[in-house]
mmCIF file of C-alpha atoms in Angstrom:
data_model
loop_
_atom_site.group_PDB
_atom_site.id
_atom_site.type_symbol
_atom_site.label_atom_id
_atom_site.label_comp_id
_atom_site.label_asym_id
_atom_site.label_seq_id
_atom_site.Cartn_x
_atom_site.Cartn_y
_atom_site.Cartn_z
ATOM 1 C CA GLU A 1 -18.057 -103.413 -23.499
ATOM 2 C CA VAL A 2 -15.173 -102.898 -25.897
ATOM 3 C CA GLN A 3 -12.049 -104.207 -24.200
ATOM 4 C CA LEU A 4 -8.420 -105.012 -24.940
ATOM 5 C CA VAL A 5 -6.411 -107.012 -22.413
ATOM 6 C CA GLU A 6 -2.682 -107.482 -22.834
ATOM 7 C CA SER A 7 -0.718 -110.329 -21.284
ATOM 8 C CA GLY A 8 2.632 -112.073 -21.482
ATOM 9 C CA GLY A 9 4.915 -109.354 -20.199
ATOM 10 C CA GLY A 10 7.715 -110.080 -17.791
ATOM 11 C CA SER A 11 11.405 -109.851 -17.126
ATOM 12 C CA VAL A 12 13.830 -111.264 -19.692
ATOM 13 C CA GLN A 13 17.565 -111.151 -20.326
ATOM 14 C CA PRO A 14 19.046 -109.233 -23.244
ATOM 15 C CA GLY A 15 19.117 -111.271 -26.433
ATOM 16 C CA ARG A 16 16.217 -113.486 -25.381
ATOM 17 C CA SER A 17 12.684 -113.636 -26.773
ATOM 18 C CA LEU A 18 9.208 -112.923 -25.449
ATOM 19 C CA ARG A 19 5.708 -112.973 -26.929
ATOM 20 C CA VAL A 20 3.017 -110.627 -25.686
ATOM 21 C CA SER A 21 -0.640 -111.075 -26.495
ATOM 22 C CA CYS A 22 -3.770 -108.941 -26.632
ATOM 23 C CA ALA A 23 -7.261 -110.382 -26.202
ATOM 24 C CA ALA A 24 -10.070 -108.361 -27.759
ATOM 25 C CA SER A 25 -13.750 -108.388 -26.894
ATOM 26 C CA GLY A 26 -16.874 -106.324 -27.415
ATOM 27 C CA PHE A 27 -16.332 -105.538 -31.099
ATOM 28 C CA THR A 28 -15.912 -107.299 -34.439
ATOM 29 C CA PHE A 29 -12.177 -107.899 -34.259
ATOM 30 C CA ASP A 30 -11.620 -108.599 -37.937
ATOM 31 C CA ASP A 31 -13.170 -105.285 -38.950
ATOM 32 C CA TYR A 32 -10.222 -103.346 -37.571
ATOM 33 C CA ALA A 33 -6.481 -102.863 -37.814
ATOM 34 C CA MET A 34 -4.530 -103.414 -34.625
ATOM 35 C CA HIS A 35 -1.358 -101.827 -33.333
ATOM 36 C CA TRP A 36 1.253 -102.078 -30.610
ATOM 37 C CA VAL A 37 2.431 -98.873 -28.919
ATOM 38 C CA ARG A 38 4.987 -98.781 -26.121
ATOM 39 C CA GLN A 39 6.052 -96.366 -23.406
ATOM 40 C CA ALA A 40 9.476 -96.692 -21.809
ATOM 41 C CA PRO A 41 9.723 -95.608 -18.161
ATOM 42 C CA GLY A 42 9.653 -91.829 -17.963
ATOM 43 C CA LYS A 43 9.404 -91.487 -21.744
ATOM 44 C CA GLY A 44 6.704 -90.776 -24.304
ATOM 45 C CA LEU A 45 4.583 -93.017 -26.492
ATOM 46 C CA GLU A 46 6.271 -94.837 -29.374
ATOM 47 C CA TRP A 47 4.437 -96.656 -32.161
ATOM 48 C CA VAL A 48 5.878 -100.160 -32.561
ATOM 49 C CA SER A 49 3.881 -101.999 -35.204
ATOM 50 C CA GLY A 50 0.502 -102.258 -36.923
ATOM 51 C CA ILE A 51 -1.378 -104.957 -38.836
ATOM 52 C CA SER A 52 -4.369 -104.681 -41.150
ATOM 53 C CA TRP A 53 -7.609 -106.555 -40.509
ATOM 54 C CA ASN A 54 -6.625 -109.423 -42.800
ATOM 55 C CA SER A 55 -2.877 -109.399 -42.006
ATOM 56 C CA ASP A 56 -2.106 -108.381 -45.605
ATOM 57 C CA THR A 57 -0.435 -105.146 -44.623
ATOM 58 C CA ILE A 58 2.045 -104.759 -41.782
ATOM 59 C CA GLY A 59 4.272 -101.932 -40.635
ATOM 60 C CA TYR A 60 7.115 -101.697 -38.119
ATOM 61 C CA ALA A 61 9.051 -98.898 -36.489
ATOM 62 C CA ASP A 62 12.699 -98.818 -37.585
ATOM 63 C CA SER A 63 13.716 -99.494 -33.978
ATOM 64 C CA VAL A 64 12.148 -102.983 -34.023
ATOM 65 C CA LYS A 65 12.242 -103.956 -37.700
ATOM 66 C CA GLY A 66 13.839 -107.355 -38.182
ATOM 67 C CA ARG A 67 13.476 -108.268 -34.499
ATOM 68 C CA PHE A 68 9.735 -108.036 -33.776
ATOM 69 C CA THR A 69 6.892 -109.774 -35.607
ATOM 70 C CA ILE A 70 3.248 -108.767 -35.304
ATOM 71 C CA SER A 71 0.472 -111.250 -36.036
ATOM 72 C CA ARG A 72 -3.196 -111.796 -35.357
ATOM 73 C CA ASN A 73 -5.664 -114.654 -35.128
ATOM 74 C CA ASN A 74 -9.115 -113.381 -36.035
ATOM 75 C CA ALA A 75 -10.749 -116.674 -35.020
ATOM 76 C CA LYS A 76 -9.409 -116.122 -31.502
ATOM 77 C CA ASN A 77 -9.864 -112.337 -31.435
ATOM 78 C CA SER A 78 -6.209 -112.052 -30.526
ATOM 79 C CA LEU A 79 -3.191 -109.934 -31.441
ATOM 80 C CA TYR A 80 0.411 -110.931 -30.813
ATOM 81 C CA LEU A 81 3.870 -109.414 -30.789
ATOM 82 C CA GLN A 82 6.817 -111.790 -30.994
ATOM 83 C CA MET A 83 9.886 -109.984 -29.709
ATOM 84 C CA ASN A 84 13.300 -111.476 -30.479
ATOM 85 C CA SER A 85 16.835 -110.276 -29.744
ATOM 86 C CA LEU A 86 15.510 -108.084 -26.974
ATOM 87 C CA ARG A 87 17.562 -105.097 -25.846
ATOM 88 C CA ALA A 88 17.548 -102.996 -22.703
ATOM 89 C CA GLU A 89 15.956 -100.176 -24.705
ATOM 90 C CA ASP A 90 12.930 -102.392 -25.410
ATOM 91 C CA THR A 91 11.992 -102.114 -21.723
ATOM 92 C CA ALA A 92 8.546 -100.523 -21.752
ATOM 93 C CA LEU A 93 4.851 -100.839 -21.099
ATOM 94 C CA TYR A 94 3.379 -102.364 -24.241
ATOM 95 C CA TYR A 95 -0.150 -101.303 -25.184
ATOM 96 C CA CYS A 96 -2.316 -102.812 -27.868
ATOM 97 C CA ALA A 97 -4.689 -100.442 -29.606
ATOM 98 C CA LYS A 98 -7.568 -100.727 -32.057
ATOM 99 C CA ALA A 99 -7.783 -98.489 -35.124
ATOM 100 C CA PRO A 100 -9.856 -98.143 -38.296
ATOM 101 C CA GLY A 101 -6.723 -98.678 -40.382
ATOM 102 C CA LEU A 102 -2.959 -98.549 -40.486
ATOM 103 C CA TYR A 103 -3.027 -94.746 -40.570
ATOM 104 C CA GLY A 104 -3.666 -94.462 -36.852
ATOM 105 C CA ASP A 105 -6.611 -93.025 -34.876
ATOM 106 C CA PHE A 106 -6.277 -95.452 -31.958
ATOM 107 C CA ASP A 107 -9.765 -95.331 -30.469
ATOM 108 C CA VAL A 108 -9.460 -98.122 -27.897
ATOM 109 C CA TRP A 109 -6.410 -99.003 -25.830
ATOM 110 C CA GLY A 110 -5.608 -101.756 -23.380
ATOM 111 C CA GLN A 111 -4.026 -101.184 -19.976
ATOM 112 C CA GLY A 112 -0.646 -102.473 -21.136
ATOM 113 C CA THR A 113 1.767 -105.262 -20.207
ATOM 114 C CA MET A 114 5.231 -104.486 -18.852
ATOM 115 C CA VAL A 115 8.331 -105.895 -20.506
ATOM 116 C CA THR A 116 11.642 -105.512 -18.701
ATOM 117 C CA VAL A 117 14.887 -106.435 -20.432
ATOM 118 C CA SER A 118 17.740 -106.704 -17.961
ATOM 119 C CA SER A 119 20.593 -108.989 -17.084
ATOM 120 C CA GLN B 1 10.943 -92.018 -38.517
ATOM 121 C CA SER B 2 11.835 -88.974 -36.416
ATOM 122 C CA ALA B 3 9.483 -88.097 -33.588
ATOM 123 C CA LEU B 4 7.172 -85.141 -34.049
ATOM 124 C CA THR B 5 8.138 -82.052 -32.028
ATOM 125 C CA GLN B 6 5.936 -80.921 -29.151
ATOM 126 C CA PRO B 7 6.694 -78.429 -26.384
ATOM 127 C CA PRO B 8 7.524 -80.322 -23.180
ATOM 128 C CA SER B 9 5.061 -78.329 -21.145
ATOM 129 C CA ALA B 10 2.079 -75.996 -21.357
ATOM 130 C CA SER B 11 -0.094 -74.390 -18.735
ATOM 131 C CA GLY B 12 -3.146 -72.256 -18.185
ATOM 132 C CA SER B 13 -5.573 -71.201 -15.501
ATOM 133 C CA PRO B 14 -9.063 -72.653 -15.218
ATOM 134 C CA GLY B 15 -11.344 -71.206 -17.860
ATOM 135 C CA GLN B 16 -8.486 -70.112 -20.095
ATOM 136 C CA SER B 17 -7.493 -71.595 -23.450
ATOM 137 C CA VAL B 18 -4.224 -73.286 -24.263
ATOM 138 C CA THR B 19 -2.827 -74.478 -27.598
ATOM 139 C CA ILE B 20 -0.292 -77.280 -27.988
ATOM 140 C CA SER B 21 1.692 -77.470 -31.208
ATOM 141 C CA CYS B 22 3.030 -80.535 -32.981
ATOM 142 C CA THR B 23 5.572 -80.007 -35.734
ATOM 143 C CA GLY B 24 6.565 -82.583 -38.294
ATOM 144 C CA THR B 25 7.559 -82.615 -41.940
ATOM 145 C CA SER B 26 5.992 -82.892 -45.364
ATOM 146 C CA SER B 27 6.466 -86.664 -45.031
ATOM 147 C CA ASP B 28 4.097 -86.950 -42.109
ATOM 148 C CA ILE B 29 1.867 -84.116 -40.863
ATOM 149 C CA GLY B 30 2.195 -82.103 -44.035
ATOM 150 C CA GLY B 31 1.515 -85.049 -46.305
ATOM 151 C CA TYR B 32 -1.564 -86.624 -44.732
ATOM 152 C CA ASN B 33 -4.722 -85.627 -42.892
ATOM 153 C CA TYR B 34 -4.207 -88.384 -40.356
ATOM 154 C CA VAL B 35 -3.178 -86.456 -37.279
ATOM 155 C CA SER B 36 -4.568 -87.570 -33.952
ATOM 156 C CA TRP B 37 -4.238 -86.384 -30.362
ATOM 157 C CA TYR B 38 -4.257 -88.447 -27.169
ATOM 158 C CA GLN B 39 -4.778 -87.530 -23.544
ATOM 159 C CA HIS B 40 -2.804 -89.663 -21.104
ATOM 160 C CA HIS B 41 -3.280 -89.619 -17.368
ATOM 161 C CA PRO B 42 -0.462 -91.510 -15.592
ATOM 162 C CA GLY B 43 -1.413 -95.098 -14.845
ATOM 163 C CA LYS B 44 -4.327 -95.092 -17.249
ATOM 164 C CA ALA B 45 -4.724 -95.998 -20.895
ATOM 165 C CA PRO B 46 -4.314 -93.131 -23.384
ATOM 166 C CA LYS B 47 -7.570 -91.662 -24.718
ATOM 167 C CA LEU B 48 -8.248 -90.494 -28.269
ATOM 168 C CA MET B 49 -9.284 -86.830 -28.216
ATOM 169 C CA ILE B 50 -8.976 -85.767 -31.870
ATOM 170 C CA TYR B 51 -8.615 -87.814 -35.048
ATOM 171 C CA GLU B 52 -8.080 -86.945 -38.716
ATOM 172 C CA VAL B 53 -6.778 -83.495 -37.725
ATOM 173 C CA SER B 54 -9.997 -82.002 -36.368
ATOM 174 C CA LYS B 55 -12.645 -84.654 -35.724
ATOM 175 C CA ARG B 56 -13.844 -85.355 -32.201
ATOM 176 C CA PRO B 57 -14.848 -88.866 -31.088
ATOM 177 C CA SER B 58 -18.188 -89.238 -29.405
ATOM 178 C CA GLY B 59 -17.974 -88.244 -25.759
ATOM 179 C CA VAL B 60 -15.043 -85.838 -26.088
ATOM 180 C CA PRO B 61 -16.068 -82.338 -24.996
ATOM 181 C CA ASP B 62 -16.200 -79.691 -27.706
ATOM 182 C CA ARG B 63 -13.703 -77.716 -25.606
ATOM 183 C CA PHE B 64 -11.105 -79.797 -27.449
ATOM 184 C CA SER B 65 -10.370 -78.863 -31.049
ATOM 185 C CA GLY B 66 -7.683 -79.664 -33.594
ATOM 186 C CA SER B 67 -6.260 -77.995 -36.666
ATOM 187 C CA LYS B 68 -3.360 -78.197 -39.077
ATOM 188 C CA SER B 69 -1.353 -75.723 -41.139
ATOM 189 C CA GLY B 70 1.440 -77.010 -43.321
ATOM 190 C CA ASN B 71 3.677 -79.288 -41.284
ATOM 191 C CA THR B 72 2.289 -78.211 -37.910
ATOM 192 C CA ALA B 73 -0.793 -79.499 -36.142
ATOM 193 C CA SER B 74 -2.351 -77.933 -33.062
ATOM 194 C CA LEU B 75 -4.604 -78.989 -30.222
ATOM 195 C CA THR B 76 -6.579 -76.263 -28.471
ATOM 196 C CA VAL B 77 -8.236 -76.805 -25.126
ATOM 197 C CA SER B 78 -10.743 -74.069 -24.293
ATOM 198 C CA GLY B 79 -12.315 -73.430 -20.909
ATOM 199 C CA LEU B 80 -9.579 -75.324 -19.096
ATOM 200 C CA GLN B 81 -10.727 -77.582 -16.293
ATOM 201 C CA ALA B 82 -8.727 -79.297 -13.573
ATOM 202 C CA GLU B 83 -9.358 -82.709 -15.116
ATOM 203 C CA ASP B 84 -7.668 -81.597 -18.335
ATOM 204 C CA GLU B 85 -4.316 -81.791 -16.565
ATOM 205 C CA ALA B 86 -2.527 -84.679 -18.285
ATOM 206 C CA ASP B 87 0.091 -85.538 -20.868
ATOM 207 C CA TYR B 88 -0.950 -84.938 -24.480
ATOM 208 C CA TYR B 89 0.546 -86.689 -27.484
ATOM 209 C CA CYS B 90 0.120 -86.037 -31.179
ATOM 210 C CA SER B 91 0.506 -88.748 -33.784
ATOM 211 C CA SER B 92 0.660 -88.738 -37.565
ATOM 212 C CA TYR B 93 0.665 -91.246 -40.360
ATOM 213 C CA ALA B 94 4.082 -91.106 -42.028
ATOM 214 C CA GLY B 95 3.457 -93.171 -45.149
ATOM 215 C CA SER B 96 4.576 -96.717 -46.018
ATOM 216 C CA ASN B 97 2.529 -98.138 -43.144
ATOM 217 C CA ASN B 98 4.459 -96.156 -40.555
ATOM 218 C CA LEU B 99 3.231 -93.914 -37.769
ATOM 219 C CA VAL B 100 5.043 -91.466 -35.541
ATOM 220 C CA PHE B 101 4.232 -89.875 -32.177
ATOM 221 C CA GLY B 102 5.281 -86.572 -30.717
ATOM 222 C CA GLY B 103 7.387 -86.445 -27.575
ATOM 223 C CA GLY B 104 4.420 -85.404 -25.453
ATOM 224 C CA THR B 105 3.343 -82.205 -23.685
ATOM 225 C CA LYS B 106 2.562 -82.039 -19.992
ATOM 226 C CA LEU B 107 -0.442 -79.743 -19.536
ATOM 227 C CA THR B 108 -0.699 -78.123 -16.121
ATOM 228 C CA VAL B 109 -3.863 -76.384 -14.960
ATOM 229 C CA LEU B 110 -2.676 -73.675 -12.594
#
């Protein structure tokens, strides 16, 4: 079964850091691009970042550029999002999603991990 | 990276058809054939319904169809069923390794 399982969410103070992870199974991880998409409470979906299969190509939303870093470890079938200088507006459910490339078409999603930024 | 524009809500009676629009610019929808649509039931993971403007993943009913004209993409749901009630989001590639979502449309089956 193709599966993505996010972890690492939690409550953190503004300005602090947090790393969320996504464990993949049931497919050849290094054949696909991977993305992070978030949904703030009561809001819509927002693309956060994407990474190509070999980590050569990476993209970020303007809202997180310079603060968040996406990475992957193909040997561990894992995707990561390092989030620094967190702000209240980063509070959201963070989903990882699998895609054929960096152009989108997210065909498998995880259940999400909640990140709350609050003092 | 401005969000794509979707109507906040749409509705239809069972058996009817409803079309949801998604308007962008020549830098996203108008510039690439990488528009996708997602169905999102609260508390569940989003589900891909349409990709590359009009292609349907395996398992998605053919009641769902997608199209694009200029800077506007559309999702049409024919033969509405109660289980189609959900939030629907469009997404488009926006160049330079960026993607953008629409604000979402809440579809109500009356």
